[in-house]
PDB file of C-alpha atoms and ligand atoms in Angstrom:
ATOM      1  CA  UNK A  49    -163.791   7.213  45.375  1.00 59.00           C
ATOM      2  CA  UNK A  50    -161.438   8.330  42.903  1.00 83.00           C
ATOM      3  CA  UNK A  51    -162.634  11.005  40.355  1.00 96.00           C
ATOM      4  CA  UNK A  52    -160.718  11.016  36.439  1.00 96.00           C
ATOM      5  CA  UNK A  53    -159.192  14.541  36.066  1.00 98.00           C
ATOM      6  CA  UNK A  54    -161.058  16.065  33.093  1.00 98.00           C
ATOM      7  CA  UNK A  55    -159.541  19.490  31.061  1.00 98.00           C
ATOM      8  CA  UNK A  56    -161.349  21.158  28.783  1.00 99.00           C
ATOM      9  CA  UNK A  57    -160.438  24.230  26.505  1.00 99.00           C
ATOM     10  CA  UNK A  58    -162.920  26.480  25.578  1.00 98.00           C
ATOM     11  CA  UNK A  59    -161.780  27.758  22.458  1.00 98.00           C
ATOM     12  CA  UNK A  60    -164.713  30.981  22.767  1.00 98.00           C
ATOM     13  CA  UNK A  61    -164.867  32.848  19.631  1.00 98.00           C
ATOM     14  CA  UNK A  62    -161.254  32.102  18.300  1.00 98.00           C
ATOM     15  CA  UNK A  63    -159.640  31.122  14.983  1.00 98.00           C
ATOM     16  CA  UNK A  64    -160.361  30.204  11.277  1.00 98.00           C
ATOM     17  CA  UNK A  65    -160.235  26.409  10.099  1.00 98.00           C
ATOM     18  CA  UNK A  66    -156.356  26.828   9.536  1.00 98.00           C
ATOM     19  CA  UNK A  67    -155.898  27.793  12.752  1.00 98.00           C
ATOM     20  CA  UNK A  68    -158.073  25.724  14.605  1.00 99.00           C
ATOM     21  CA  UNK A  69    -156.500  22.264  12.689  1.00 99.00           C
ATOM     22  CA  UNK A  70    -153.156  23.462  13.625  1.00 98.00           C
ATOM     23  CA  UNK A  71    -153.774  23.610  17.414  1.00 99.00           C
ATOM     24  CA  UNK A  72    -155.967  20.384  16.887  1.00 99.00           C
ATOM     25  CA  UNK A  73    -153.117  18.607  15.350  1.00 98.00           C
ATOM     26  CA  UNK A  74    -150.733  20.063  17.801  1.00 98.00           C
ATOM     27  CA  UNK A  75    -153.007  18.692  21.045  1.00 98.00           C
ATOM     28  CA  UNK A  76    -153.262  15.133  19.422  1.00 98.00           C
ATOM     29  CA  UNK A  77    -149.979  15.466  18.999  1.00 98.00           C
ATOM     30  CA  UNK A  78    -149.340  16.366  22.793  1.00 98.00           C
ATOM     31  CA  UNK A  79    -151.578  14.754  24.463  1.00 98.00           C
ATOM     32  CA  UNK A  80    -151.686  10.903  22.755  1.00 97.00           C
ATOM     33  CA  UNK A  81    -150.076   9.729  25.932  1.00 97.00           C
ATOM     34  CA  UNK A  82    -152.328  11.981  28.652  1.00 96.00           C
ATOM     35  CA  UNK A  83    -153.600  10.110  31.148  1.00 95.00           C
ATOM     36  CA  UNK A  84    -156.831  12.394  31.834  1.00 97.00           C
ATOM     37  CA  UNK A  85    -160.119  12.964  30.213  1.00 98.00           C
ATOM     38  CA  UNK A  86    -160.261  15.556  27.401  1.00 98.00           C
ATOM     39  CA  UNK A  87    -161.700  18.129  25.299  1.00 99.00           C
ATOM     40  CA  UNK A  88    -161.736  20.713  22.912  1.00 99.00           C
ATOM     41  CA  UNK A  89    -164.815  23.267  22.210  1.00 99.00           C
ATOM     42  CA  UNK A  90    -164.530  25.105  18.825  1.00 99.00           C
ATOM     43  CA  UNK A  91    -166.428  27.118  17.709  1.00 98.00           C
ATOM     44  CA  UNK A  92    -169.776  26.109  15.222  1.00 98.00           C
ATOM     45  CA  UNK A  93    -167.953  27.150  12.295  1.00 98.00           C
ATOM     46  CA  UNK A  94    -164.743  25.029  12.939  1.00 98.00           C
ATOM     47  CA  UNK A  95    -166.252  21.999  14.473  1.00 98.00           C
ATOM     48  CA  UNK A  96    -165.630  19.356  11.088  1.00 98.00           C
ATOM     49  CA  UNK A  97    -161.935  20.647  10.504  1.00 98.00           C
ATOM     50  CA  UNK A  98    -161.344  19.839  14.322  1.00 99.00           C
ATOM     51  CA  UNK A  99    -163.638  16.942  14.115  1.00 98.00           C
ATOM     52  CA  UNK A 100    -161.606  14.973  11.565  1.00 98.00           C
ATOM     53  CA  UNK A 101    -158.172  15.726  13.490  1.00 98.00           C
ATOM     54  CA  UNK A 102    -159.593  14.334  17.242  1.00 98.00           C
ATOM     55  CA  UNK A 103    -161.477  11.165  15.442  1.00 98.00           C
ATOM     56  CA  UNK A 104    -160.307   8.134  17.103  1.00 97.00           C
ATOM     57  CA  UNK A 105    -158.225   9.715  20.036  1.00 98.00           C
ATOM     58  CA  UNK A 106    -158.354  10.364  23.451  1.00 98.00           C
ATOM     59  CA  UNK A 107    -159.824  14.064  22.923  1.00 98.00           C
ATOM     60  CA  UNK A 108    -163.567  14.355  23.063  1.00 98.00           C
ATOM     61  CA  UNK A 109    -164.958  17.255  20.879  1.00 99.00           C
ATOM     62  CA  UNK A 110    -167.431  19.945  22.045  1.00 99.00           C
ATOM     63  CA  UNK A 111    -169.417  22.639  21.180  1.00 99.00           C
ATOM     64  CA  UNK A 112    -170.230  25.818  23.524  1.00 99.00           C
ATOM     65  CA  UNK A 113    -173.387  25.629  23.282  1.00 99.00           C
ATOM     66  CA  UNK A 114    -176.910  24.621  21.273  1.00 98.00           C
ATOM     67  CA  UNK A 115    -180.480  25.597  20.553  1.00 98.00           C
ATOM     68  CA  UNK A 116    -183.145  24.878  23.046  1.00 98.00           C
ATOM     69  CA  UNK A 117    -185.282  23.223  20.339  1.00 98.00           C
ATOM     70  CA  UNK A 118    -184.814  20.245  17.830  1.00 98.00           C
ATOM     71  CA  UNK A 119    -185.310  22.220  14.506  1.00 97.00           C
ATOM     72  CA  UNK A 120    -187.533  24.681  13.614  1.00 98.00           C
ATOM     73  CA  UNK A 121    -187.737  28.627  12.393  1.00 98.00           C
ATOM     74  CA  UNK A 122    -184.816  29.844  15.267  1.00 98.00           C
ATOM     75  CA  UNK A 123    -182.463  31.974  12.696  1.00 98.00           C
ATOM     76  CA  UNK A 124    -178.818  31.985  13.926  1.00 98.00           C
ATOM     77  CA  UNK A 125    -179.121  28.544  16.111  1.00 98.00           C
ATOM     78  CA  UNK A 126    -177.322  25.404  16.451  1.00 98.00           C
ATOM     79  CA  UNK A 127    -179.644  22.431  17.099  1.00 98.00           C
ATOM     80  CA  UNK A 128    -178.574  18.720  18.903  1.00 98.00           C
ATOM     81  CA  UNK A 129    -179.272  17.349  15.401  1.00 98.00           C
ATOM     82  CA  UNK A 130    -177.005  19.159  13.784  1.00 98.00           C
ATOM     83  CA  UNK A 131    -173.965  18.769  16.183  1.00 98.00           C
ATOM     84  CA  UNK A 132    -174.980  15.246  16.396  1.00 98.00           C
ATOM     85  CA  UNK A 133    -173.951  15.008  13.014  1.00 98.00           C
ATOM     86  CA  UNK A 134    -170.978  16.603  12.761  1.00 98.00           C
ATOM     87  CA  UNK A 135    -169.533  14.114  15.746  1.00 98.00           C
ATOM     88  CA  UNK A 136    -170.210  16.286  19.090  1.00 98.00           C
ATOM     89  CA  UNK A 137    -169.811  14.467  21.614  1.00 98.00           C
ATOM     90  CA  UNK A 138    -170.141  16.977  24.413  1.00 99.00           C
ATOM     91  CA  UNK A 139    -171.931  20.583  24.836  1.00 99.00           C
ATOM     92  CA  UNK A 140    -170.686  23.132  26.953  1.00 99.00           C
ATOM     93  CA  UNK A 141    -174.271  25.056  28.371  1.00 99.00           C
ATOM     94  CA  UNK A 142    -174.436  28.150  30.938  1.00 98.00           C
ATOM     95  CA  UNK A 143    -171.576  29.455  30.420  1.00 98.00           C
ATOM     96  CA  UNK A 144    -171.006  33.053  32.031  1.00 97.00           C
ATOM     97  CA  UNK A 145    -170.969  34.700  28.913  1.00 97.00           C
ATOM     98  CA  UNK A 146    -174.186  33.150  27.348  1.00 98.00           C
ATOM     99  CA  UNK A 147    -175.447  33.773  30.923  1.00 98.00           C
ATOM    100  CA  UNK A 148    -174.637  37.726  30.911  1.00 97.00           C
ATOM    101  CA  UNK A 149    -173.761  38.721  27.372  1.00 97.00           C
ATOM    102  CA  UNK A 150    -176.638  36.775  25.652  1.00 98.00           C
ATOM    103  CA  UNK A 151    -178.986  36.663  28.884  1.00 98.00           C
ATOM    104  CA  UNK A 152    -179.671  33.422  29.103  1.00 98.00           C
ATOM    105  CA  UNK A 153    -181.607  32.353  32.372  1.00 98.00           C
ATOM    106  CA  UNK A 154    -181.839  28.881  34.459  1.00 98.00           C
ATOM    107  CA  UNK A 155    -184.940  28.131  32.915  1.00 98.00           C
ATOM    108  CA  UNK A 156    -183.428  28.318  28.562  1.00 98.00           C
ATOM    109  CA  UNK A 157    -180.311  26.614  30.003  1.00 98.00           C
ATOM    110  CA  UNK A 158    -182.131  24.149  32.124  1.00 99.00           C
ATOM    111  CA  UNK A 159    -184.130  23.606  28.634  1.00 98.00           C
ATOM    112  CA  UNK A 160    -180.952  23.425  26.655  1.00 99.00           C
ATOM    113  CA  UNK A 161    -179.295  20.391  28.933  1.00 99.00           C
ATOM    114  CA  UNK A 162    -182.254  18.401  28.809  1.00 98.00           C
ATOM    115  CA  UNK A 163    -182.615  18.448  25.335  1.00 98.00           C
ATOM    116  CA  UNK A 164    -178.408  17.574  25.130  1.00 99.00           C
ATOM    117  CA  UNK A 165    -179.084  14.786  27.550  1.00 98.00           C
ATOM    118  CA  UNK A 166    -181.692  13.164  25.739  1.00 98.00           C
ATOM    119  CA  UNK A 167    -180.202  13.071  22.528  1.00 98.00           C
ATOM    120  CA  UNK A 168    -177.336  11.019  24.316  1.00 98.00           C
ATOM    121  CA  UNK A 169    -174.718  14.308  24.883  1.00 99.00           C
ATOM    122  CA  UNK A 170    -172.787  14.529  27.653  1.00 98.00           C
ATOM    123  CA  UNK A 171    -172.904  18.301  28.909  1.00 99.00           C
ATOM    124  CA  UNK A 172    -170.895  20.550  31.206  1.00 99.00           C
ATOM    125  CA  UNK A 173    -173.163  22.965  33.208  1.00 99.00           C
ATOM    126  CA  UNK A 174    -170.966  25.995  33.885  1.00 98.00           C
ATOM    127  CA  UNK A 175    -171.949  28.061  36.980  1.00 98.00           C
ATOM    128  CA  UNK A 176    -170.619  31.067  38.728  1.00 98.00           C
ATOM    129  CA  UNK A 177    -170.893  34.087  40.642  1.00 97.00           C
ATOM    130  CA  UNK A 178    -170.385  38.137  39.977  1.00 96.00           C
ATOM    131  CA  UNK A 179    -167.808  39.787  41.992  1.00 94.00           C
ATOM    132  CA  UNK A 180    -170.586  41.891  42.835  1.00 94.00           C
ATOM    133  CA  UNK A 181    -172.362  38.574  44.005  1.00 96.00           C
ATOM    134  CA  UNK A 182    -169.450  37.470  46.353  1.00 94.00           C
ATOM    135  CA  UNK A 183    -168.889  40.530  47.682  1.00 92.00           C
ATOM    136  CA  UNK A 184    -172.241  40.712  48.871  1.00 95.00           C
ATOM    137  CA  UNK A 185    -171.579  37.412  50.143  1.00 95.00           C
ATOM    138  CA  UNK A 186    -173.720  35.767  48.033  1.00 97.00           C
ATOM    139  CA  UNK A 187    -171.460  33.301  45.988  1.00 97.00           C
ATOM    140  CA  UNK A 188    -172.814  30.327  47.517  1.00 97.00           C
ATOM    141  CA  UNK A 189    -176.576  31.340  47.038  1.00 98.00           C
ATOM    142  CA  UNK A 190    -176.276  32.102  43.318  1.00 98.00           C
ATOM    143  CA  UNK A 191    -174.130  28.344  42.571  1.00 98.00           C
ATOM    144  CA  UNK A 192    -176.803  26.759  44.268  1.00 98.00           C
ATOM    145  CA  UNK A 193    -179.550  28.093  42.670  1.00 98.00           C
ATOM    146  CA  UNK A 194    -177.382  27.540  39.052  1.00 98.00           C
ATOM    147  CA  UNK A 195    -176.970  23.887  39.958  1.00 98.00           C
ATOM    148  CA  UNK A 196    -180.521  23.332  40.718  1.00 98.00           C
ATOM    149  CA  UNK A 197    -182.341  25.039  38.415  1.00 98.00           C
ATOM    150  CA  UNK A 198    -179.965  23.932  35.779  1.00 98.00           C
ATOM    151  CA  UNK A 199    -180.335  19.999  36.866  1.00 98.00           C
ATOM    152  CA  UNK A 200    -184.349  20.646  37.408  1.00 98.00           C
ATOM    153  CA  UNK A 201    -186.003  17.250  35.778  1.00 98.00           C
ATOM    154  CA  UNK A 202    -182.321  15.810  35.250  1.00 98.00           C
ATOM    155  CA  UNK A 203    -182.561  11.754  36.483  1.00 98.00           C
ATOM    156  CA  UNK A 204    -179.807  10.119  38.524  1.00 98.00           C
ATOM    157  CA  UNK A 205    -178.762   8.308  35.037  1.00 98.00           C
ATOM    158  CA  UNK A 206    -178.828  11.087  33.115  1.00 98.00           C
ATOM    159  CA  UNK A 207    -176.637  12.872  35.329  1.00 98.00           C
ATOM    160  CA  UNK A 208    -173.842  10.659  34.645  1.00 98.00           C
ATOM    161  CA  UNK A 209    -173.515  12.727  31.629  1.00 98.00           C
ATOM    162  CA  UNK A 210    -173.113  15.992  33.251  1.00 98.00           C
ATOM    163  CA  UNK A 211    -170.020  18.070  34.725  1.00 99.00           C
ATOM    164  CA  UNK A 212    -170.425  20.980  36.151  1.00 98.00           C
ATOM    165  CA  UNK A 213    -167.596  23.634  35.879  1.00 98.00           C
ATOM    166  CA  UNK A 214    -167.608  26.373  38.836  1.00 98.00           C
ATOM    167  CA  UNK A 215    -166.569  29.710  36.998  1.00 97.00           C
ATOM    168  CA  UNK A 216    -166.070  32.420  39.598  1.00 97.00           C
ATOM    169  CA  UNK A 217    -167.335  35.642  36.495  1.00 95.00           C
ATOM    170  CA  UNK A 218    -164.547  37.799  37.704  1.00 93.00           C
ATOM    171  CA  UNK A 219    -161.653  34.984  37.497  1.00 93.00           C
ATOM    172  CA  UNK A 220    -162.466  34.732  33.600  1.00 90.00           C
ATOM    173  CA  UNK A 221    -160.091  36.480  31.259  1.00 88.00           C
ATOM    174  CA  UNK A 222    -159.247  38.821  33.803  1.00 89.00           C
ATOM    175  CA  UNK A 223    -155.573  37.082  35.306  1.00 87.00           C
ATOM    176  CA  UNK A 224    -157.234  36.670  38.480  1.00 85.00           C
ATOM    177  CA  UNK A 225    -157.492  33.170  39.540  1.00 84.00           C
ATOM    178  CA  UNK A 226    -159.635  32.109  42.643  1.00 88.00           C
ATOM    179  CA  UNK A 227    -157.121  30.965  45.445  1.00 93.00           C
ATOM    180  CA  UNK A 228    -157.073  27.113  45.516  1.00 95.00           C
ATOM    181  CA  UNK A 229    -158.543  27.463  49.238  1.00 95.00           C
ATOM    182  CA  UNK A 230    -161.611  29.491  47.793  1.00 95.00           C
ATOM    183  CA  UNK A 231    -161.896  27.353  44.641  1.00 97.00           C
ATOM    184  CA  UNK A 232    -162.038  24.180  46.812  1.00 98.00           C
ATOM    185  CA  UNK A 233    -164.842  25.985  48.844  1.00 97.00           C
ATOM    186  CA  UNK A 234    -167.769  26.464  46.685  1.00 98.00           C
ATOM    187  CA  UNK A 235    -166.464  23.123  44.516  1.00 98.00           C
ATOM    188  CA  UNK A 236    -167.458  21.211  48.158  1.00 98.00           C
ATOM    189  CA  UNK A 237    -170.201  23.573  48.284  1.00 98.00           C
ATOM    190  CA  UNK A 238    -171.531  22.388  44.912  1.00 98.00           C
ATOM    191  CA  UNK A 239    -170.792  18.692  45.846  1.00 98.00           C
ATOM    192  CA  UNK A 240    -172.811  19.200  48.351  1.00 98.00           C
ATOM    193  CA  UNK A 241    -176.163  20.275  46.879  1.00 98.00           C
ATOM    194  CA  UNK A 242    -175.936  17.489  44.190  1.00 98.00           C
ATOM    195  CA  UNK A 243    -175.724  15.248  47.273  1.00 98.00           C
ATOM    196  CA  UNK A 244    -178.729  17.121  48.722  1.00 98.00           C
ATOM    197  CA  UNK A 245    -180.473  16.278  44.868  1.00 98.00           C
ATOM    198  CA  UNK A 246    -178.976  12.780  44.011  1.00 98.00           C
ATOM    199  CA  UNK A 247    -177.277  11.349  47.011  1.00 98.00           C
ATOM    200  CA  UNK A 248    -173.954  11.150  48.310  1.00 98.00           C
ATOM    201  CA  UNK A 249    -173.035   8.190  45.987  1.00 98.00           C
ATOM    202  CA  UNK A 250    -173.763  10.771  42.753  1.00 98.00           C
ATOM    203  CA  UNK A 251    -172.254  13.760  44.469  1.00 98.00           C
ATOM    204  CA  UNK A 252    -169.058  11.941  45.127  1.00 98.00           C
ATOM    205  CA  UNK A 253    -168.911  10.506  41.219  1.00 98.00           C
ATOM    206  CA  UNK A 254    -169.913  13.756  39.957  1.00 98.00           C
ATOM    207  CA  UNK A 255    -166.619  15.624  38.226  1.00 98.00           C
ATOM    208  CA  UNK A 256    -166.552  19.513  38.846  1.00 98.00           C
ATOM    209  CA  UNK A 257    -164.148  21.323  36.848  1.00 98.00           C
ATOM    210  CA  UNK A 258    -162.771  24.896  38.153  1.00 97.00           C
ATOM    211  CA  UNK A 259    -162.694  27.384  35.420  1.00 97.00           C
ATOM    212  CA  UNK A 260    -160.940  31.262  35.496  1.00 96.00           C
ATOM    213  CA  UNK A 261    -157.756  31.864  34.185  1.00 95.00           C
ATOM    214  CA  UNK A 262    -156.176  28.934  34.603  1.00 97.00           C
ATOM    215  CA  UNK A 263    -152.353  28.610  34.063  1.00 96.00           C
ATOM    216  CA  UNK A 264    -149.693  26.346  33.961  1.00 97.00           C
ATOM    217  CA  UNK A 265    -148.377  27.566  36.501  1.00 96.00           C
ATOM    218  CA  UNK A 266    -151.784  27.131  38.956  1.00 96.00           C
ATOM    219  CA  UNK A 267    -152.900  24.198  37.856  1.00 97.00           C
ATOM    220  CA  UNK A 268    -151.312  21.997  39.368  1.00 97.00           C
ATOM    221  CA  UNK A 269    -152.443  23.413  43.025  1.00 97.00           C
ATOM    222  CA  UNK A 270    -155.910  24.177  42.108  1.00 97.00           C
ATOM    223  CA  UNK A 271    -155.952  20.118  41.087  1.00 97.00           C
ATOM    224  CA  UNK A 272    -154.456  18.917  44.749  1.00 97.00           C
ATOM    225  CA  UNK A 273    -157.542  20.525  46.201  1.00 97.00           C
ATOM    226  CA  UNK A 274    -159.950  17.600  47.060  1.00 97.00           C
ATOM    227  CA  UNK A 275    -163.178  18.527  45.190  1.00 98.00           C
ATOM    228  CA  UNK A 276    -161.498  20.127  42.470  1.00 98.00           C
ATOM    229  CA  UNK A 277    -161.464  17.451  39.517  1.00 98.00           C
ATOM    230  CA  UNK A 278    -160.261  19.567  36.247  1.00 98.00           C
ATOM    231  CA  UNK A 279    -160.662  22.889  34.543  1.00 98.00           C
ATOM    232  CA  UNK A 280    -162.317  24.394  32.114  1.00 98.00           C
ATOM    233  CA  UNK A 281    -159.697  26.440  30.564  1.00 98.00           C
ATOM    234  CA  UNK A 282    -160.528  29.743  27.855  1.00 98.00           C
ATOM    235  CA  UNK A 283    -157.486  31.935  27.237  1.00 98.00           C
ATOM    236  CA  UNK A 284    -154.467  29.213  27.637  1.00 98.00           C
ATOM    237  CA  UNK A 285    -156.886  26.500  25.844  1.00 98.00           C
ATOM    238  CA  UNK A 286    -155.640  28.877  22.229  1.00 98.00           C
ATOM    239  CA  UNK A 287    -152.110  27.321  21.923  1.00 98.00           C
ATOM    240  CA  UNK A 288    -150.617  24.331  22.502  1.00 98.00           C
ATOM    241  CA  UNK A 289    -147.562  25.597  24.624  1.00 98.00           C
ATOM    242  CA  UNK A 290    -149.914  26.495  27.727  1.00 98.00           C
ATOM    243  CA  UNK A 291    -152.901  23.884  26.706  1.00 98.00           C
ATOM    244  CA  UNK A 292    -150.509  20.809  27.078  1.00 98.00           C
ATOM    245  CA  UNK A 293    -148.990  21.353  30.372  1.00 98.00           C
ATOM    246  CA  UNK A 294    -152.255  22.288  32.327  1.00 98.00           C
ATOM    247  CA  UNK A 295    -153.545  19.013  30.699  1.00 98.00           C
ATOM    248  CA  UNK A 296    -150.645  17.140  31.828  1.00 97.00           C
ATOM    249  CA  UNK A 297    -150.572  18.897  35.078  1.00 96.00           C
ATOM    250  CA  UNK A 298    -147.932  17.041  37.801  1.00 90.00           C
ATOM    251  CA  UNK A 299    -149.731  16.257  41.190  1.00 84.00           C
ATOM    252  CA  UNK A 300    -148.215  18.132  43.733  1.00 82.00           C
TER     253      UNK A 300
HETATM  254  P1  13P B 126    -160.072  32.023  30.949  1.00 59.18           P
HETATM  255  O1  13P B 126    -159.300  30.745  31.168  1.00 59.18           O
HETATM  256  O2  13P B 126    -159.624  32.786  29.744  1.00 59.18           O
HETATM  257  O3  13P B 126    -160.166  32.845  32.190  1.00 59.18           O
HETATM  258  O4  13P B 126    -161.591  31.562  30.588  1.00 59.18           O
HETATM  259  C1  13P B 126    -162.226  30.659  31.395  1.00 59.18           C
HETATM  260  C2  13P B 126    -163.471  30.238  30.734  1.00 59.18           C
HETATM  261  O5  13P B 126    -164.413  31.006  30.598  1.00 59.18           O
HETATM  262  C3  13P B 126    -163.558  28.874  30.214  1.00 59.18           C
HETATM  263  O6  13P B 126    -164.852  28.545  29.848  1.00 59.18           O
END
């Protein structure tokens, strides 16, 4: 079966509305022909302004992340509703830093992507290991456990709405990319436990995006590995110059 490529840039914590339209306008701009599956993630703040630029074309718009409840007295969240409203299409959930920096566990984020799912979001579970954690030999272990506990209560249908990006921690913002060979590991790795969970059919549909300073100049070869199927990109996501290439990648 043939997965769509799908790249994603994770804006993070970057740029006023100015900024962010300008990059916006510049990826419509670059990408109206792609041929992949794509996104942008602003940040809460900058979501409308990017919102009205993507409307119509072939970039999907994101958010990094959302409340684990509909509404309520939780000062300083986002909630489903709300990004529902502003034209969210997808929500980026687990990431490293909301994993480490903001300690969230398997059990909040597991929370979170339910609640995305079921108000009809399509979500990208990021998981990922510590360099501490694979040098302990312990990389696999700690995905696994990510992907399940994440996908706990998940249903086969639902999980049509879900990638999962495999962000090695120390590969992110750091220049050090995970060699395609080790990359292409734990991404069959992963494959393999949603196969264990949902059946070979779902594992083989399922699109896992590699994430960790990606570059123009690695895409391309992380991409020819079998069981990678797109990135999640942070740093070369904030301008158009190194966005657009990775996103337009050429097979090698
Ligand atoms: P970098 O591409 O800056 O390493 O960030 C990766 C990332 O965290 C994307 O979510």
């Amino acid at each position: 079966m043939s997965r769509p490529y799908y790249i994603a840039g994770n804006w993070k914590m970057h740029k006023t509305r100015a900024e962010a339209a300008e990059l916006a306008k510049a990826l419509v701009a670059g990408l109206k022909d792609g041929k992949h599956k794509y996104l942008a993630a602003p940040s809460f703040t900058l979501l409308e302004t990017v919102g009205a630029i993507l409307k119509g074309g072939n970039i999907l718009l994101g958010a990094q992340d959302c409340a684990e409840e509909e509404q309520g007295a939780h000062t300083g969240e986002v909630s489903v509703l709300q990004l529902k409203d502003l034209g969210v299409q997808v929500i980026i959930l687990g990431h490293s830093e909301r994993r480490h920096l903001y300690k969230e566990d398997d059990a909040l984020i597991n929370k979170k992507l339910k609640l995305a799912l079921k108000h009809g979001f399509e979500v990208i579970l990021c998981v990922g290991e510590l360099l501490e954690e694979r040098e302990a030999g312990r990389a696999e272990e700690v995905c696994e456990r990510q992907t399940t506990e994440g996908l706990k209560g998940v249903s086969a249908e639902e999980l049509e709405r879900v990638t999962i990006a495999y962000e090695p921690v120390w590969a992110i913002g750091t220049g050090k990319t995970a060699t395609p060979n080790d990359a292409e590991a734990i991404h069959a790795y992963i494959r393999k436990i949603v196969g264990k969970l949902y059946g070979n059919e779902a594992a083989e549909k399922i699109i896992i995006q590699y994430g960790g300073s990606v570059k123009p100049e690695n895409a391309a070869q992380l991409m020819a590995q079998k069981n990678i199927d797109g990135a999640l990109v942070g740093g070369a996501a904030l301008k158009a110059e190194t966005f657009i290439p990775i996103a337009k990648f050429q097979a090698v």
